[in-house]
PDB file of C-alpha atoms in Angstrom:
ATOM      1  CA  MET R 172      31.639 -16.861  48.661  1.00 79.00           C
ATOM      2  CA  VAL R 173      28.666 -17.389  50.983  1.00 92.00           C
ATOM      3  CA  GLU R 174      28.606 -19.910  53.805  1.00 95.00           C
ATOM      4  CA  VAL R 175      25.235 -21.474  54.545  1.00 98.00           C
ATOM      5  CA  ALA R 176      25.657 -21.936  58.309  1.00 98.00           C
ATOM      6  CA  GLY R 177      23.668 -19.360  60.248  1.00 98.00           C
ATOM      7  CA  LYS R 178      22.070 -17.851  57.127  1.00 98.00           C
ATOM      8  CA  VAL R 179      18.434 -17.253  56.164  1.00 98.00           C
ATOM      9  CA  ALA R 180      17.447 -18.695  52.784  1.00 98.00           C
ATOM     10  CA  VAL R 181      14.482 -18.612  50.429  1.00 98.00           C
ATOM     11  CA  VAL R 182      13.743 -21.625  48.204  1.00 98.00           C
ATOM     12  CA  THR R 183      11.028 -21.182  45.599  1.00 98.00           C
ATOM     13  CA  GLY R 184       9.321 -24.423  44.677  1.00 96.00           C
ATOM     14  CA  GLY R 185      10.578 -25.900  47.946  1.00 96.00           C
ATOM     15  CA  ARG R 186       7.719 -28.289  48.611  1.00 95.00           C
ATOM     16  CA  ARG R 187       8.981 -31.212  46.545  1.00 91.00           C
ATOM     17  CA  GLY R 188      11.645 -32.452  44.151  1.00 91.00           C
ATOM     18  CA  LEU R 189      14.896 -30.541  43.990  1.00 94.00           C
ATOM     19  CA  GLY R 190      13.426 -27.714  46.043  1.00 96.00           C
ATOM     20  CA  ALA R 191      12.693 -30.037  48.953  1.00 96.00           C
ATOM     21  CA  ALA R 192      16.215 -31.455  48.669  1.00 96.00           C
ATOM     22  CA  LEU R 193      17.659 -27.932  48.774  1.00 98.00           C
ATOM     23  CA  VAL R 194      15.705 -27.219  51.960  1.00 98.00           C
ATOM     24  CA  GLU R 195      17.048 -30.442  53.495  1.00 98.00           C
ATOM     25  CA  GLU R 196      20.630 -29.659  52.498  1.00 98.00           C
ATOM     26  CA  LEU R 197      20.422 -26.089  53.756  1.00 98.00           C
ATOM     27  CA  LEU R 198      19.244 -27.302  57.156  1.00 98.00           C
ATOM     28  CA  ALA R 199      21.933 -29.993  57.223  1.00 98.00           C
ATOM     29  CA  ARG R 200      24.564 -27.273  56.678  1.00 98.00           C
ATOM     30  CA  GLY R 201      23.251 -25.143  59.509  1.00 98.00           C
ATOM     31  CA  ALA R 202      20.926 -22.625  57.873  1.00 98.00           C
ATOM     32  CA  ARG R 203      19.139 -20.641  60.582  1.00 98.00           C
ATOM     33  CA  LYS R 204      15.853 -20.288  58.713  1.00 98.00           C
ATOM     34  CA  VAL R 205      14.474 -21.397  55.341  1.00 98.00           C
ATOM     35  CA  TYR R 206      11.441 -19.904  53.625  1.00 98.00           C
ATOM     36  CA  SER R 207      10.019 -22.675  51.435  1.00 98.00           C
ATOM     37  CA  THR R 208       7.389 -21.775  48.852  1.00 98.00           C
ATOM     38  CA  ALA R 209       4.776 -23.488  46.700  1.00 97.00           C
ATOM     39  CA  ARG R 210       1.830 -22.321  44.639  1.00 94.00           C
ATOM     40  CA  SER R 211      -0.611 -23.506  47.316  1.00 94.00           C
ATOM     41  CA  GLY R 212      -0.340 -23.593  51.083  1.00 91.00           C
ATOM     42  CA  PHE R 213       1.368 -26.514  52.820  1.00 94.00           C
ATOM     43  CA  ALA R 214       2.703 -27.445  56.224  1.00 94.00           C
ATOM     44  CA  ASP R 215       6.221 -28.248  57.426  1.00 95.00           C
ATOM     45  CA  GLU R 216       6.690 -29.167  61.073  1.00 94.00           C
ATOM     46  CA  ARG R 217      10.397 -28.269  61.241  1.00 97.00           C
ATOM     47  CA  PRO R 218      10.765 -25.081  63.294  1.00 97.00           C
ATOM     48  CA  GLU R 219      13.449 -23.670  60.975  1.00 98.00           C
ATOM     49  CA  VAL R 220      11.162 -23.906  57.914  1.00 98.00           C
ATOM     50  CA  ILE R 221       8.650 -21.143  57.163  1.00 98.00           C
ATOM     51  CA  THR R 222       6.206 -22.096  54.418  1.00 98.00           C
ATOM     52  CA  ALA R 223       4.681 -19.538  52.088  1.00 97.00           C
ATOM     53  CA  GLU R 224       2.468 -19.426  49.022  1.00 97.00           C
ATOM     54  CA  LEU R 225       4.121 -17.988  45.937  1.00 98.00           C
ATOM     55  CA  GLU R 226       2.971 -17.548  42.365  1.00 97.00           C
ATOM     56  CA  VAL R 227       6.027 -16.363  40.434  1.00 98.00           C
ATOM     57  CA  ARG R 228       3.850 -15.136  37.571  1.00 97.00           C
ATOM     58  CA  SER R 229       2.381 -12.523  39.908  1.00 98.00           C
ATOM     59  CA  ALA R 230       4.350  -9.425  40.886  1.00 97.00           C
ATOM     60  CA  GLU R 231       1.995  -8.968  43.834  1.00 98.00           C
ATOM     61  CA  SER R 232       2.657 -12.489  45.115  1.00 98.00           C
ATOM     62  CA  VAL R 233       6.419 -12.033  44.789  1.00 98.00           C
ATOM     63  CA  ALA R 234       6.227  -8.684  46.579  1.00 98.00           C
ATOM     64  CA  ALA R 235       4.268 -10.272  49.426  1.00 98.00           C
ATOM     65  CA  LEU R 236       6.960 -12.917  49.868  1.00 98.00           C
ATOM     66  CA  ALA R 237       9.699 -10.281  49.856  1.00 98.00           C
ATOM     67  CA  ALA R 238       7.847  -8.279  52.498  1.00 98.00           C
ATOM     68  CA  ARG R 239       7.628 -11.381  54.669  1.00 98.00           C
ATOM     69  CA  ALA R 240      11.218 -12.544  54.094  1.00 98.00           C
ATOM     70  CA  GLY R 241      13.071  -9.296  54.724  1.00 98.00           C
ATOM     71  CA  ASP R 242      15.830 -11.171  56.541  1.00 98.00           C
ATOM     72  CA  ALA R 243      16.763 -13.289  53.505  1.00 98.00           C
ATOM     73  CA  GLU R 244      20.459 -13.688  52.716  1.00 98.00           C
ATOM     74  CA  ILE R 245      20.369 -16.437  50.057  1.00 98.00           C
ATOM     75  CA  VAL R 246      17.644 -16.808  47.415  1.00 98.00           C
ATOM     76  CA  PHE R 247      17.185 -19.948  45.327  1.00 98.00           C
ATOM     77  CA  ASN R 248      15.118 -19.476  42.162  1.00 98.00           C
ATOM     78  CA  ASN R 249      14.066 -23.100  41.804  1.00 96.00           C
ATOM     79  CA  ALA R 250      10.357 -22.949  40.869  1.00 95.00           C
ATOM     80  CA  GLY R 251       9.717 -23.973  37.273  1.00 94.00           C
ATOM     81  CA  VAL R 252       7.480 -25.827  34.838  1.00 91.00           C
ATOM     82  CA  LEU R 253       8.236 -28.345  32.117  1.00 86.00           C
ATOM     83  CA  VAL R 254       6.036 -27.584  29.108  1.00 80.00           C
ATOM     84  CA  PRO R 255       7.964 -28.792  26.042  1.00 74.00           C
ATOM     85  CA  GLU R 256       5.607 -27.168  23.536  1.00 82.00           C
ATOM     86  CA  ALA R 257       6.923 -27.124  19.978  1.00 92.00           C
ATOM     87  CA  LEU R 258       7.679 -23.536  19.041  1.00 94.00           C
ATOM     88  CA  LEU R 259       5.828 -23.593  15.698  1.00 95.00           C
ATOM     89  CA  SER R 260       2.927 -25.944  16.398  1.00 94.00           C
ATOM     90  CA  GLY R 261       2.573 -25.846  20.184  1.00 93.00           C
ATOM     91  CA  ASP R 262      -0.095 -23.986  22.083  1.00 93.00           C
ATOM     92  CA  LEU R 263       1.005 -20.367  22.368  1.00 94.00           C
ATOM     93  CA  ASP R 264      -0.577 -20.012  25.791  1.00 94.00           C
ATOM     94  CA  GLY R 265       1.567 -22.916  27.024  1.00 93.00           C
ATOM     95  CA  ILE R 266       4.674 -21.323  25.554  1.00 95.00           C
ATOM     96  CA  THR R 267       3.820 -17.996  27.185  1.00 95.00           C
ATOM     97  CA  GLU R 268       3.252 -19.663  30.561  1.00 95.00           C
ATOM     98  CA  THR R 269       6.606 -21.421  30.288  1.00 96.00           C
ATOM     99  CA  PHE R 270       8.441 -18.133  29.821  1.00 96.00           C
ATOM    100  CA  GLU R 271       6.342 -16.464  32.526  1.00 97.00           C
ATOM    101  CA  VAL R 272       7.369 -19.108  35.077  1.00 97.00           C
ATOM    102  CA  ASN R 273      10.870 -20.131  33.987  1.00 97.00           C
ATOM    103  CA  THR R 274      12.269 -16.784  32.836  1.00 98.00           C
ATOM    104  CA  LEU R 275      10.208 -13.853  34.062  1.00 98.00           C
ATOM    105  CA  GLY R 276       9.402 -15.557  37.372  1.00 98.00           C
ATOM    106  CA  PRO R 277      13.044 -15.692  38.483  1.00 98.00           C
ATOM    107  CA  LEU R 278      13.497 -12.109  37.272  1.00 98.00           C
ATOM    108  CA  ARG R 279      10.556 -10.924  39.386  1.00 98.00           C
ATOM    109  CA  VAL R 280      12.060 -12.689  42.403  1.00 98.00           C
ATOM    110  CA  ALA R 281      15.518 -11.244  41.715  1.00 98.00           C
ATOM    111  CA  ARG R 282      14.151  -7.703  41.395  1.00 98.00           C
ATOM    112  CA  ALA R 283      12.144  -8.014  44.618  1.00 98.00           C
ATOM    113  CA  PHE R 284      14.953  -9.515  46.681  1.00 98.00           C
ATOM    114  CA  ALA R 285      17.954  -7.570  45.327  1.00 98.00           C
ATOM    115  CA  PRO R 286      17.481  -4.663  47.771  1.00 98.00           C
ATOM    116  CA  ILE R 287      16.898  -7.118  50.624  1.00 98.00           C
ATOM    117  CA  LEU R 288      20.126  -8.964  49.845  1.00 98.00           C
ATOM    118  CA  ALA R 289      21.975  -5.642  49.615  1.00 98.00           C
ATOM    119  CA  ALA R 290      20.643  -4.539  52.988  1.00 98.00           C
ATOM    120  CA  ASN R 291      21.672  -7.855  54.523  1.00 98.00           C
ATOM    121  CA  GLY R 292      25.273  -7.766  53.328  1.00 97.00           C
ATOM    122  CA  GLY R 293      25.042  -8.937  49.711  1.00 98.00           C
ATOM    123  CA  GLY R 294      24.363 -12.644  50.086  1.00 98.00           C
ATOM    124  CA  ALA R 295      23.652 -14.792  47.062  1.00 98.00           C
ATOM    125  CA  LEU R 296      21.146 -15.412  44.280  1.00 98.00           C
ATOM    126  CA  VAL R 297      21.073 -18.950  42.855  1.00 98.00           C
ATOM    127  CA  ASN R 298      19.161 -19.581  39.607  1.00 98.00           C
ATOM    128  CA  MET R 299      18.285 -23.061  38.346  1.00 96.00           C
ATOM    129  CA  HIS R 300      18.825 -23.563  34.635  1.00 94.00           C
ATOM    130  CA  SER R 301      19.133 -26.855  32.752  1.00 93.00           C
ATOM    131  CA  VAL R 302      21.424 -28.684  30.377  1.00 92.00           C
ATOM    132  CA  LEU R 303      18.600 -27.971  27.927  1.00 92.00           C
ATOM    133  CA  SER R 304      19.571 -24.295  28.126  1.00 94.00           C
ATOM    134  CA  TRP R 305      22.189 -25.275  25.561  1.00 94.00           C
ATOM    135  CA  LEU R 306      20.396 -27.990  23.566  1.00 91.00           C
ATOM    136  CA  ALA R 307      17.805 -27.694  20.814  1.00 90.00           C
ATOM    137  CA  GLY R 308      14.839 -30.061  20.775  1.00 86.00           C
ATOM    138  CA  SER R 309      12.865 -29.262  23.921  1.00 88.00           C
ATOM    139  CA  GLY R 310      10.827 -26.423  22.462  1.00 94.00           C
ATOM    140  CA  ALA R 311       9.531 -23.778  24.839  1.00 95.00           C
ATOM    141  CA  TYR R 312      11.196 -25.297  27.885  1.00 93.00           C
ATOM    142  CA  GLY R 313      14.712 -25.173  26.455  1.00 94.00           C
ATOM    143  CA  ALA R 314      14.155 -21.706  25.036  1.00 96.00           C
ATOM    144  CA  SER R 315      12.925 -20.408  28.393  1.00 96.00           C
ATOM    145  CA  LYS R 316      15.937 -21.879  30.178  1.00 96.00           C
ATOM    146  CA  ALA R 317      18.330 -20.431  27.581  1.00 96.00           C
ATOM    147  CA  ALA R 318      16.795 -17.017  28.219  1.00 97.00           C
ATOM    148  CA  ALA R 319      17.133 -17.576  31.975  1.00 97.00           C
ATOM    149  CA  TRP R 320      20.823 -18.433  31.538  1.00 96.00           C
ATOM    150  CA  SER R 321      21.454 -15.188  29.678  1.00 96.00           C
ATOM    151  CA  MET R 322      19.450 -13.285  32.273  1.00 96.00           C
ATOM    152  CA  THR R 323      21.516 -14.776  35.110  1.00 96.00           C
ATOM    153  CA  ASN R 324      24.767 -13.776  33.433  1.00 96.00           C
ATOM    154  CA  SER R 325      23.563 -10.169  33.162  1.00 96.00           C
ATOM    155  CA  LEU R 326      22.240 -10.156  36.730  1.00 97.00           C
ATOM    156  CA  ARG R 327      25.688 -11.275  37.885  1.00 96.00           C
ATOM    157  CA  LEU R 328      27.145  -8.044  36.501  1.00 96.00           C
ATOM    158  CA  GLU R 329      24.359  -5.844  37.816  1.00 97.00           C
ATOM    159  CA  LEU R 330      24.447  -7.330  41.307  1.00 98.00           C
ATOM    160  CA  ALA R 331      28.233  -7.315  41.639  1.00 96.00           C
ATOM    161  CA  ARG R 332      28.109  -3.683  42.798  1.00 96.00           C
ATOM    162  CA  GLN R 333      26.168  -4.752  45.913  1.00 97.00           C
ATOM    163  CA  ASN R 334      28.420  -7.755  46.586  1.00 97.00           C
ATOM    164  CA  THR R 335      25.758 -10.349  45.741  1.00 98.00           C
ATOM    165  CA  GLN R 336      27.127 -13.679  44.515  1.00 98.00           C
ATOM    166  CA  VAL R 337      25.095 -14.909  41.529  1.00 98.00           C
ATOM    167  CA  VAL R 338      25.219 -18.622  40.758  1.00 98.00           C
ATOM    168  CA  GLY R 339      23.780 -20.259  37.645  1.00 97.00           C
ATOM    169  CA  VAL R 340      23.092 -23.986  37.978  1.00 97.00           C
ATOM    170  CA  HIS R 341      22.906 -26.348  35.022  1.00 95.00           C
ATOM    171  CA  ALA R 342      21.793 -29.945  35.495  1.00 91.00           C
ATOM    172  CA  GLY R 343      20.568 -32.831  33.393  1.00 87.00           C
ATOM    173  CA  PHE R 344      17.641 -34.993  34.409  1.00 77.00           C
ATOM    174  CA  ILE R 345      16.874 -35.209  38.115  1.00 77.00           C
ATOM    175  CA  ASP R 346      14.719 -37.979  39.556  1.00 67.00           C
ATOM    176  CA  THR R 347      11.601 -35.927  40.287  1.00 60.00           C
ATOM    177  CA  GLU R 348       7.923 -35.974  39.311  1.00 62.00           C
ATOM    178  CA  MET R 349       8.568 -33.456  36.555  1.00 60.00           C
ATOM    179  CA  VAL R 350      10.577 -35.908  34.415  1.00 54.00           C
ATOM    180  CA  ALA R 351       9.286 -39.225  35.768  1.00 51.00           C
ATOM    181  CA  ALA R 352       8.060 -40.327  32.333  1.00 56.00           C
ATOM    182  CA  ILE R 353      11.349 -39.598  30.521  1.00 59.00           C
ATOM    183  CA  PRO R 354      13.481 -42.764  30.205  1.00 55.00           C
ATOM    184  CA  ARG R 355      16.894 -41.213  30.795  1.00 62.00           C
ATOM    185  CA  PRO R 356      19.515 -41.690  33.516  1.00 65.00           C
ATOM    186  CA  LYS R 357      18.746 -39.360  36.421  1.00 67.00           C
ATOM    187  CA  ALA R 358      20.621 -38.002  39.403  1.00 80.00           C
ATOM    188  CA  THR R 359      18.927 -37.897  42.779  1.00 90.00           C
ATOM    189  CA  PRO R 360      17.687 -34.529  44.064  1.00 91.00           C
ATOM    190  CA  ALA R 361      19.931 -34.911  47.127  1.00 94.00           C
ATOM    191  CA  GLU R 362      23.039 -35.320  44.938  1.00 94.00           C
ATOM    192  CA  ILE R 363      22.257 -32.202  42.919  1.00 94.00           C
ATOM    193  CA  ALA R 364      21.346 -30.141  45.988  1.00 96.00           C
ATOM    194  CA  ALA R 365      24.679 -31.017  47.616  1.00 97.00           C
ATOM    195  CA  ARG R 366      26.601 -30.021  44.480  1.00 95.00           C
ATOM    196  CA  ILE R 367      24.734 -26.725  44.259  1.00 97.00           C
ATOM    197  CA  LEU R 368      25.579 -25.809  47.835  1.00 98.00           C
ATOM    198  CA  ASP R 369      29.165 -26.977  47.383  1.00 97.00           C
ATOM    199  CA  GLY R 370      29.462 -24.547  44.464  1.00 97.00           C
ATOM    200  CA  LEU R 371      27.781 -21.736  46.362  1.00 98.00           C
ATOM    201  CA  GLU R 372      30.093 -22.118  49.345  1.00 98.00           C
ATOM    202  CA  ALA R 373      33.141 -22.376  47.058  1.00 97.00           C
ATOM    203  CA  GLY R 374      32.305 -19.019  45.477  1.00 96.00           C
ATOM    204  CA  GLU R 375      31.521 -20.401  42.021  1.00 96.00           C
ATOM    205  CA  SER R 376      29.566 -18.433  39.438  1.00 96.00           C
ATOM    206  CA  GLU R 377      28.339 -21.514  37.608  1.00 96.00           C
ATOM    207  CA  VAL R 378      27.624 -25.052  38.795  1.00 97.00           C
ATOM    208  CA  LEU R 379      27.675 -27.908  36.267  1.00 96.00           C
ATOM    209  CA  ALA R 380      25.895 -30.454  38.410  1.00 92.00           C
ATOM    210  CA  ASP R 381      26.488 -33.711  36.508  1.00 91.00           C
ATOM    211  CA  ASP R 382      28.614 -35.360  33.836  1.00 90.00           C
ATOM    212  CA  VAL R 383      26.210 -34.793  30.943  1.00 89.00           C
ATOM    213  CA  THR R 384      26.133 -31.080  31.686  1.00 93.00           C
ATOM    214  CA  VAL R 385      29.921 -30.901  31.756  1.00 93.00           C
ATOM    215  CA  ALA R 386      30.057 -32.665  28.376  1.00 92.00           C
ATOM    216  CA  VAL R 387      27.447 -30.410  26.780  1.00 93.00           C
ATOM    217  CA  LYS R 388      29.102 -27.227  28.069  1.00 93.00           C
ATOM    218  CA  ALA R 389      32.383 -28.405  26.539  1.00 92.00           C
ATOM    219  CA  ALA R 390      30.628 -28.907  23.190  1.00 91.00           C
ATOM    220  CA  LEU R 391      29.377 -25.330  22.943  1.00 90.00           C
ATOM    221  CA  GLY R 392      32.395 -24.375  20.863  1.00 84.00           C
ATOM    222  CA  GLY R 393      31.554 -27.007  18.239  1.00 78.00           C
ATOM    223  CA  PRO R 394      29.012 -27.124  15.378  1.00 74.00           C
ATOM    224  CA  VAL R 395      25.564 -25.921  16.432  1.00 71.00           C
ATOM    225  CA  GLU R 396      23.986 -28.942  14.701  1.00 68.00           C
ATOM    226  CA  ARG R 397      25.419 -31.175  17.421  1.00 65.00           C
ATOM    227  CA  LEU R 398      23.710 -29.216  20.180  1.00 67.00           C
ATOM    228  CA  THR R 399      20.462 -31.169  20.201  1.00 73.00           C
ATOM    229  CA  PHE R 400      18.568 -32.992  22.910  1.00 62.00           C
ATOM    230  CA  ALA R 401      18.922 -36.314  21.034  1.00 56.00           C
ATOM    231  CA  SER R 402      22.715 -36.055  20.789  1.00 45.00           C
ATOM    232  CA  ALA R 403      23.136 -35.564  24.537  1.00 47.00           C
ATOM    233  CA  GLY R 404      21.768 -38.916  25.602  1.00 45.00           C
TER     234      GLY R 404
END
């Protein structure tokens, strides 16, 4: 298990939404420094927060962040996009971008930071998934998150040899800009951030951040026809 107090963390997509809430919660728990990233430059007046530009689709951009954040001990792969393109009729470029950001982006970050985490004692890698990792009906987004879930489970095995805790986080709808137009019950970013860090500090491998996610995970052993976005409401 990894305690947050005194640690140095990286939060991708930390400018707003859940990422901003993770930065807040990390500081509240005593993190020494937090690198917070976004696709474009931004300012944060808190002395413990170091802002950085990051494009997770670019290996060069990820490498530049890793070179700057060589003291990182906890990495949160939070950056993502919601492009629910239908797999058969949706724009293929949109589908490709979704996988580039939601699946390959976290992998690029994990590959760049794995040796840094090893050098700094092991630390932790936290990957954001979704309840839609397990539910059909959200097209490219759900497929990209399902792939990310599988990737996280394999990274957990590969990183165990260097004593890196790997945490996969599944959550339903969170009250952020990304899902503002979806009329579903939503948890606050602060609630989810607190549950993620509770799980990290408790040594958990997987965090089910809300009731709907717990219910869907329990249904995975049932008929696949029931695992649809509509049935989870």
